[in-house]
XYZ file of C-alpha atoms in Angstrom:
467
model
C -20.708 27.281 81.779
C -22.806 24.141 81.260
C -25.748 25.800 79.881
C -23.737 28.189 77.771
C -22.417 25.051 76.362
C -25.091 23.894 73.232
C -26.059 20.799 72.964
C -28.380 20.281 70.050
C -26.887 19.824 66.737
C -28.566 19.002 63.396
C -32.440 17.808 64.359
C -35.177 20.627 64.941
C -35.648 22.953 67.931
C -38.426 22.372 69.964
C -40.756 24.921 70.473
C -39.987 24.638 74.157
C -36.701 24.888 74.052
C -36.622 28.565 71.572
C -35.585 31.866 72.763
C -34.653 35.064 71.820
C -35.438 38.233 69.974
C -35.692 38.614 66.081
C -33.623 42.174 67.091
C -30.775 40.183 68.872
C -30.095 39.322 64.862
C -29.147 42.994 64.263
C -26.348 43.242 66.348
C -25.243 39.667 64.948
C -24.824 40.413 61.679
C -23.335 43.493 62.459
C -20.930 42.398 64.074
C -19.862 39.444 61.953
C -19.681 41.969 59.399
C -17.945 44.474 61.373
C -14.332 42.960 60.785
C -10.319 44.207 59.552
C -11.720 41.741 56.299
C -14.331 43.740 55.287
C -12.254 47.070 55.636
C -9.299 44.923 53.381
C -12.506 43.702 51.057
C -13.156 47.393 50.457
C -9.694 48.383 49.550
C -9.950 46.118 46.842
C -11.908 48.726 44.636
C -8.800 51.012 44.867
C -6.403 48.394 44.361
C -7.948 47.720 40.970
C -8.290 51.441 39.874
C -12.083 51.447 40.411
C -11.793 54.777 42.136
C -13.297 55.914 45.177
C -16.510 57.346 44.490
C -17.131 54.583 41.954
C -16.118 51.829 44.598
C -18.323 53.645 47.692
C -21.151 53.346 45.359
C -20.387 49.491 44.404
C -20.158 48.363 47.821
C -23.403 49.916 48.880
C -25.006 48.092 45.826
C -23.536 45.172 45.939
C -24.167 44.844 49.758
C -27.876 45.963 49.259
C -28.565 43.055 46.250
C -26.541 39.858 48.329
C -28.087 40.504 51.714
C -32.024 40.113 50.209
C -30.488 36.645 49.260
C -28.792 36.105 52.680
C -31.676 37.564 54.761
C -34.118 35.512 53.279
C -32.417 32.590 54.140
C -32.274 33.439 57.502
C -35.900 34.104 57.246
C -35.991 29.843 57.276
C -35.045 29.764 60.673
C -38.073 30.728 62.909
C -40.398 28.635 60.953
C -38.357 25.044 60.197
C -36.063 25.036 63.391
C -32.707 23.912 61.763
C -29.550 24.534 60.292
C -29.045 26.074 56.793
C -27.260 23.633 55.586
C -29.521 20.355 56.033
C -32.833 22.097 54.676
C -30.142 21.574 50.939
C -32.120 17.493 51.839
C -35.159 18.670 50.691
C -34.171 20.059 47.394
C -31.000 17.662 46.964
C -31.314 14.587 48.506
C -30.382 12.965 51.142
C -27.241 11.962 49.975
C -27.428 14.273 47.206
C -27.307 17.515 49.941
C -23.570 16.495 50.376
C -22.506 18.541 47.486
C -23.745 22.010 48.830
C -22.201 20.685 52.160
C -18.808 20.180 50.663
C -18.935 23.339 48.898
C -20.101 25.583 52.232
C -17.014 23.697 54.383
C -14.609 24.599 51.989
C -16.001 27.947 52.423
C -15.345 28.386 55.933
C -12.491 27.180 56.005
C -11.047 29.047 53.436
C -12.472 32.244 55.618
C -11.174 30.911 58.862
C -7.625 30.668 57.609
C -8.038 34.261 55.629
C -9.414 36.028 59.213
C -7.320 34.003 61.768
C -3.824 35.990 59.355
C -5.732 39.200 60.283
C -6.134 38.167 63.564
C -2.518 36.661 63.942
C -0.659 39.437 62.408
C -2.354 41.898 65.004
C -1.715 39.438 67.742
C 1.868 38.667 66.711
C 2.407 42.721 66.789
C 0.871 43.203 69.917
C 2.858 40.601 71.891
C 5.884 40.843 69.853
C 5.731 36.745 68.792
C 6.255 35.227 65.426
C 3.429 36.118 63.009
C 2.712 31.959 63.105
C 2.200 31.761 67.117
C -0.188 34.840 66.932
C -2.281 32.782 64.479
C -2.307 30.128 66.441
C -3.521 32.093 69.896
C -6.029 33.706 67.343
C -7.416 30.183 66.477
C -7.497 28.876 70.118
C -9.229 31.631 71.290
C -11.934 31.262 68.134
C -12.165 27.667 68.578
C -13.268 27.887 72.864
C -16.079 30.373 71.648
C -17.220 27.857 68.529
C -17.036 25.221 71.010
C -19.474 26.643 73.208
C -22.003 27.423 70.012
C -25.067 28.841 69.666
C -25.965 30.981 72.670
C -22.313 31.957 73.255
C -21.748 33.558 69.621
C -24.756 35.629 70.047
C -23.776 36.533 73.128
C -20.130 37.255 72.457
C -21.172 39.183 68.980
C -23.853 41.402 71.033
C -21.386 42.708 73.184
C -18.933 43.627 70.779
C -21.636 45.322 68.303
C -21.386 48.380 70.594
C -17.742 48.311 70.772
C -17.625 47.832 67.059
C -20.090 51.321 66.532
C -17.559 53.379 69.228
C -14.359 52.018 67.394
C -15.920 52.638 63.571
C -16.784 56.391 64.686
C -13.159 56.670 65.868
C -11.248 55.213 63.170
C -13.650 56.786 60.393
C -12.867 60.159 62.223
C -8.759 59.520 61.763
C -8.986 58.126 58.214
C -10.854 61.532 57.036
C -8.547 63.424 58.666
C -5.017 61.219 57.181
C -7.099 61.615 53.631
C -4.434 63.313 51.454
C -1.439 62.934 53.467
C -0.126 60.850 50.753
C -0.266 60.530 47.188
C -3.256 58.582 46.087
C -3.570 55.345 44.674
C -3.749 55.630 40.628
C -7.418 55.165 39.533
C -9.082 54.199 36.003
C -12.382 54.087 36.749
C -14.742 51.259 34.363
C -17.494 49.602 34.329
C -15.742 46.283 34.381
C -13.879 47.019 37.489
C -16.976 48.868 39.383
C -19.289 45.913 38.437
C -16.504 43.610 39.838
C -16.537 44.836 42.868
C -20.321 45.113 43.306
C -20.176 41.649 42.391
C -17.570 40.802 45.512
C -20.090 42.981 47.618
C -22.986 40.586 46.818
C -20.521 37.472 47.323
C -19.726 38.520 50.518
C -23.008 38.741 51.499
C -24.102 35.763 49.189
C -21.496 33.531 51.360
C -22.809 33.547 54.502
C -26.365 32.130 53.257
C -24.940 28.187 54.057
C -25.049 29.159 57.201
C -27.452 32.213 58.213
C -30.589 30.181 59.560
C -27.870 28.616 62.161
C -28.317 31.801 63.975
C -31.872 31.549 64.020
C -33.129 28.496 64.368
C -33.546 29.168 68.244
C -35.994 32.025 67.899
C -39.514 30.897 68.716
C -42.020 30.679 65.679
C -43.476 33.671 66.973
C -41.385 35.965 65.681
C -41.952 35.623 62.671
C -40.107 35.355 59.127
C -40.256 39.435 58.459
C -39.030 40.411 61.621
C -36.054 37.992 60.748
C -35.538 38.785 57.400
C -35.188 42.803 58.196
C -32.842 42.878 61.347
C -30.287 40.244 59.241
C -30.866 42.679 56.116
C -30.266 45.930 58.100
C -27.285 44.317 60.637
C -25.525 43.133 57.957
C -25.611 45.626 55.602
C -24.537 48.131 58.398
C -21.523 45.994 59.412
C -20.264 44.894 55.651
C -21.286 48.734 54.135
C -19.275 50.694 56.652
C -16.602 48.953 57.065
C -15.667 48.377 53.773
C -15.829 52.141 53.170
C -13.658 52.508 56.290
C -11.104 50.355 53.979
C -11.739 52.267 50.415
C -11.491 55.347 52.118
C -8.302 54.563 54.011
C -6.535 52.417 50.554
C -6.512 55.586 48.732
C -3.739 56.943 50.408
C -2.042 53.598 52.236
C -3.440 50.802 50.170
C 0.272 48.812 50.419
C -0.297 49.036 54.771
C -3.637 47.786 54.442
C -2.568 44.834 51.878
C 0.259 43.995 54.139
C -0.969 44.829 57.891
C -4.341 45.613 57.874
C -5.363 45.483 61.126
C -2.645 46.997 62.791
C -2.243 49.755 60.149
C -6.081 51.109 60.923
C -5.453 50.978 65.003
C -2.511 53.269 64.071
C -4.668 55.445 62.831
C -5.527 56.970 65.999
C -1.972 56.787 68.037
C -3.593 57.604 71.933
C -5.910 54.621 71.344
C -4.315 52.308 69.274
C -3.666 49.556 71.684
C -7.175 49.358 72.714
C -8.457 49.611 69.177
C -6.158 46.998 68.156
C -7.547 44.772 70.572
C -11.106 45.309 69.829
C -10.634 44.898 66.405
C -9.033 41.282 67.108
C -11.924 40.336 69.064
C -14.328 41.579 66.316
C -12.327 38.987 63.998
C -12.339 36.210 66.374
C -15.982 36.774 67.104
C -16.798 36.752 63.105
C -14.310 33.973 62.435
C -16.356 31.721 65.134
C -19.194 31.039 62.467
C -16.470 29.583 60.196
C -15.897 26.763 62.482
C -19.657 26.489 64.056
C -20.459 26.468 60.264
C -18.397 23.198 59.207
C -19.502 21.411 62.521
C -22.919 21.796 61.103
C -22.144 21.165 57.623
C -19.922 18.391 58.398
C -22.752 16.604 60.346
C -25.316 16.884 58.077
C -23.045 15.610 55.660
C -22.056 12.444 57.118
C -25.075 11.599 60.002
C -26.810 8.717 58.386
C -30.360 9.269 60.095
C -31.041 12.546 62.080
C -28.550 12.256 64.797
C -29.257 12.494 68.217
C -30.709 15.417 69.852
C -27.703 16.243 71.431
C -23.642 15.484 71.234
C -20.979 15.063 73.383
C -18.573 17.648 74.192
C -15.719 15.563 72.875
C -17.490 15.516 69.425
C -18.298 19.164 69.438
C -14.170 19.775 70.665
C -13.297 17.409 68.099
C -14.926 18.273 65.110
C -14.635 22.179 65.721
C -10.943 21.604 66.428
C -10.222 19.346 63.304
C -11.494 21.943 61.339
C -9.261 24.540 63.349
C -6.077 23.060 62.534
C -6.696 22.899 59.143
C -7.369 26.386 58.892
C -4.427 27.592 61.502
C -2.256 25.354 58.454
C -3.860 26.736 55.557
C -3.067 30.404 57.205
C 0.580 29.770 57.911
C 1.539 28.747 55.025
C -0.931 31.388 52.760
C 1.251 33.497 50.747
C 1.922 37.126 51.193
C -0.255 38.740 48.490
C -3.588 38.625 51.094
C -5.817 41.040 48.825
C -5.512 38.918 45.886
C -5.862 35.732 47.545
C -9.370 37.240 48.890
C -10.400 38.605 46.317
C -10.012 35.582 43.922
C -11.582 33.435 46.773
C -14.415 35.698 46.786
C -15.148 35.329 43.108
C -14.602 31.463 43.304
C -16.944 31.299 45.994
C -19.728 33.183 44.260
C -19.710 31.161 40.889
C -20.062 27.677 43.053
C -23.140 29.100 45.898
C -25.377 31.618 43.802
C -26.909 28.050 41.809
C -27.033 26.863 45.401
C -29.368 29.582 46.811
C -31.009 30.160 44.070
C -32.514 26.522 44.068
C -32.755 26.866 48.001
C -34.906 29.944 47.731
C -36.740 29.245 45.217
C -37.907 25.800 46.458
C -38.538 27.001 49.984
C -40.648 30.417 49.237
C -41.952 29.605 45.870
C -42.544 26.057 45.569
C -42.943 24.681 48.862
C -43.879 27.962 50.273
C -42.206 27.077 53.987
C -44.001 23.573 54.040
C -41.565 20.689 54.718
C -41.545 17.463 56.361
C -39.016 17.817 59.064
C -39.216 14.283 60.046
C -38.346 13.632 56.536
C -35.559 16.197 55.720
C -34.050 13.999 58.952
C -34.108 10.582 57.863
C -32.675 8.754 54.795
C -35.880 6.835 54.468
C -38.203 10.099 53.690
C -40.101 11.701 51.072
C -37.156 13.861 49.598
C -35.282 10.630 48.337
C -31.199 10.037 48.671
C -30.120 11.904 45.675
C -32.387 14.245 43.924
C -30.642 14.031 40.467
C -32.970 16.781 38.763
C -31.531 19.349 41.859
C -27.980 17.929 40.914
C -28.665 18.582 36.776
C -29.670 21.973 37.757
C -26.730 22.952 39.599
C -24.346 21.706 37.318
C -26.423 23.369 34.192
C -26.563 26.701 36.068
C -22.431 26.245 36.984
C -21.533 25.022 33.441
C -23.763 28.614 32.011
C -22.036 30.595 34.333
C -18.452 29.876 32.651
C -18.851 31.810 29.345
C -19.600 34.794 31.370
C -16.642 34.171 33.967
C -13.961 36.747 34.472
C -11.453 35.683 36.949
C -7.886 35.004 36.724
C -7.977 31.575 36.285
C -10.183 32.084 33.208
C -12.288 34.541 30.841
C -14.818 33.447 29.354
C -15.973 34.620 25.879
C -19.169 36.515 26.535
C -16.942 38.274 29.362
C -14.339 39.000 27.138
C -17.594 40.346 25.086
C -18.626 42.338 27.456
C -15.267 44.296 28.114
C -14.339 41.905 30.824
C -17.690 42.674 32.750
C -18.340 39.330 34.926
C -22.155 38.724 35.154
C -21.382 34.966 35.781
C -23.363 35.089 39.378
C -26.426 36.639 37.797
C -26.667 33.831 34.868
C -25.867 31.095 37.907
C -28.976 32.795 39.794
C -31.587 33.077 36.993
C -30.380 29.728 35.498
C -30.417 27.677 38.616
C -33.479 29.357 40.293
C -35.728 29.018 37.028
C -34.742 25.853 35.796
C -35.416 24.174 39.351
C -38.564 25.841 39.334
C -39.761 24.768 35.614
C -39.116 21.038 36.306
C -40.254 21.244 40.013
C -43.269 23.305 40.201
C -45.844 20.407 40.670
C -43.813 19.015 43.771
C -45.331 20.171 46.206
C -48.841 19.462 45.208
C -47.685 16.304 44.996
C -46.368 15.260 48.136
C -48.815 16.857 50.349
C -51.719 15.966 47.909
C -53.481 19.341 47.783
C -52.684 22.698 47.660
C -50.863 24.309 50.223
C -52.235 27.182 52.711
C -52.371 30.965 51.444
C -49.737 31.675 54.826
C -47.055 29.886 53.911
C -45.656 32.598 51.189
C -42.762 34.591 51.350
C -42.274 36.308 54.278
C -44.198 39.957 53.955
C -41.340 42.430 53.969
C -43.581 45.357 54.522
C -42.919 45.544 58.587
C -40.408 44.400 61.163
């Protein structure tokens, strides 16, 4: 147990100390993507009348166009050595990187509370307990797994890929064959409501770029960024795509069991095997859910370490700060109100609008400014090159937020050009073009300048011509 117990947190990886396989990504991603959420994410197409052929086609879309985003962020792993979430230094600041931070912990936390009522529900029906004890056994068992970090996610989400693939087969095999045994859910297909859930598709890919390179930060330099960039593409597509259709194709014709009882709705789905699919399919959340409180411990340091932290924490800190972050998800997921596919769905949405300006900058200053070449030593200490607060990265981001709002469509708000457009919300796509070429335009010479000549030819995006 004491090596499967991490111990670095925010500073670089040695090259002595990497391991792994660019492949071991694949089953990752798959299964963190793999979950009950995804299937309930899917059934949101039906629950708006997108229709099902209409809402198949949107998720494999919108999938395809927010893992390039997420996948090249992962890409950053291999070659810098650290989290996501501290490379936001170099473009923001010091100081300034604890706006992106704040943003991504609100994140996970607002998924760890969604997954761990999944996982709770399930649990609570299982054991026959009250719905709020299940959440809580859910949660401890996330939290011990989160604890451990690193090695033991991987790990953990390996194993239950292949469970995942037998249990997908299975349950896609019932849903076909339940298809029709009730009326189906009204539909009125539109643009509008296919390009909103395209648009949740890419979010839900989009999202997990605060914290992708955590997962590969460990692989030796030798792997390379295409290797990385294709197995996180193709894993996570895999995971998000099919199980998402598992929940379109199954909300047709039980959309209210799915809204209320997801998880153990689809294990009922196959009566001789339901315990044991119920089961796997809780692990499968627990397993995803782990990144969303590995994902603030990271954040949450970079955020508040005032120079690069030591090499390594205690296990108090790590049981600490993991479990802070716990119990304010376990709360946030008692007390979350009944109507679950709304509240994820308007997350979602939220979500998008406040990270696509984020990544956009990231990417863009990584692959086409910087081209890969960083100061570590300086991303790490308040005293380096990339300053405390990088106010020109801060004007971006709130230029690219405040364009985004005329295009909103969300409950909370419509903007004009939405309303426009026929209530077609192209918000994210301003946010990305905004953000990414506006931080380019007023940052192109940067690099030139700090390292006082051009940089080398290699350092360009990763080639995605081979794995």
């Amino acid at each position: 147990m004491a090596t499967l117990i991490e111990q670095r947190t925010i500073g670089a990886i040695p090259e002595n100390e990497r391991h792994g396989k660019a492949w071991h990504l694949l089953p990752l991603w798959f299964s963190l993507n793999a979950t009950v959420m995804a299937a309930t994410t899917g059934a949101i197409g039906i629950s708006v009348g997108a229709g099902l052929v209409p809402t198949l086609l949107a998720i494999v879309i919108g999938n395809l166009v927010g893992a390039v985003f997420m996948a090249y962020h992962s890409a950053q792993g291999p070659q810098l050595g650290l989290p996501q979430m501290i490379q936001s230094r170099a473009q923001f600041g010091f100081f300034g990187a604890a706006l992106p931070n704040l943003l991504a912990i609100i994140m996970y936390v607002g998924y760890f509370a969604g997954a761990g009522v999944i996982g709770g529900q399930a649990i609570a029906s299982i054991a026959g307990i009250p719905t709020w004890t299940g959440i809580i056994v859910c949660n401890a068992i996330t939290w011990l797994i989160a604890f451990a970090g690193y090695r033991a996610i991987h790990l953990f989400d390996r194993a239950m890929a292949v469970v995942s693939v037998l249990v997908l087969a299975l349950l896609f095999v019932a849903a076909v064959a339940h298809y029709g045994s009730a009326p189906a859910a009204p539909s009125q297909p539109t643009f509008a409501n296919f390009f909103l859930i395209l648009s949740i598709c890419a979010s839900w890919q989009i999202t997990f770029a605060p914290y992708v390179s955590d997962y590969s930060r460990y692989l030796p330099t030798s792997q390379g960024g295409a290797k990385t960039f294709w197995y996180t593409l193709i894993g996570s597509c895999a995971g998000a795509i099919l199980f998402m259709a598992l929940g379109a194709v199954v909300a047709v014709y039980a959309l209210d069991s799915l809204n209320s009882d997801a998880l153990v709705y689809l294990s009922s789905l196959a009566p001789m095997g339901a315990p044991v699919i119920a089961v796997v399919l809780v692990l499968g959340m627990i397993g995803a859910n782990c990144d969303n409180l590995y994902g603030p411990y990271m954040a949450g340091l970079s955020t508040v370490t005032q120079a690069g932290g030591p090499p390594h924490v205690s296990r108090l800190v790590r049981g600490c700060v993991t479990g802070g972050f716990g119990l304010i998800g376990t709360a946030i997921g008692i007390f979350l109100s009944g109507d679950f596919l709304t509240n994820l769905s308007n997350l979602i949405l939220f979500l998008l609008y406040m990270l696509v300006p984020w990544t956009a900058i990231n990417l863009v200053d990584f692959y086409v400014i910087h081209r890969g070449h960083y100061d570590v030593s300086s991303i790490l200490s308040m005293r380096g090159r990339y300053g405390l607060v990088n106010w020109k990265a801060i004007g971006t981001y709130a230029v690219a937020v405040l364009a985004e709002v005329p295009f909103m469509s969300c409950p909370l708000f419509v903007g004009p050009f939405a309303t426009a457009l026929g209530g077609v919300d192209i918000a994210w796509l301003v946010g990305l073009f905004v953000a990414g070429g506006l931080h380019y335009a007023l940052n192109r010479n940067t690099a030139a300048e700090e390292h006082g000549d051009s940089l080398p030819a290699d350092a360009s995006v990763p080639s995605t011509t081979a794995v």
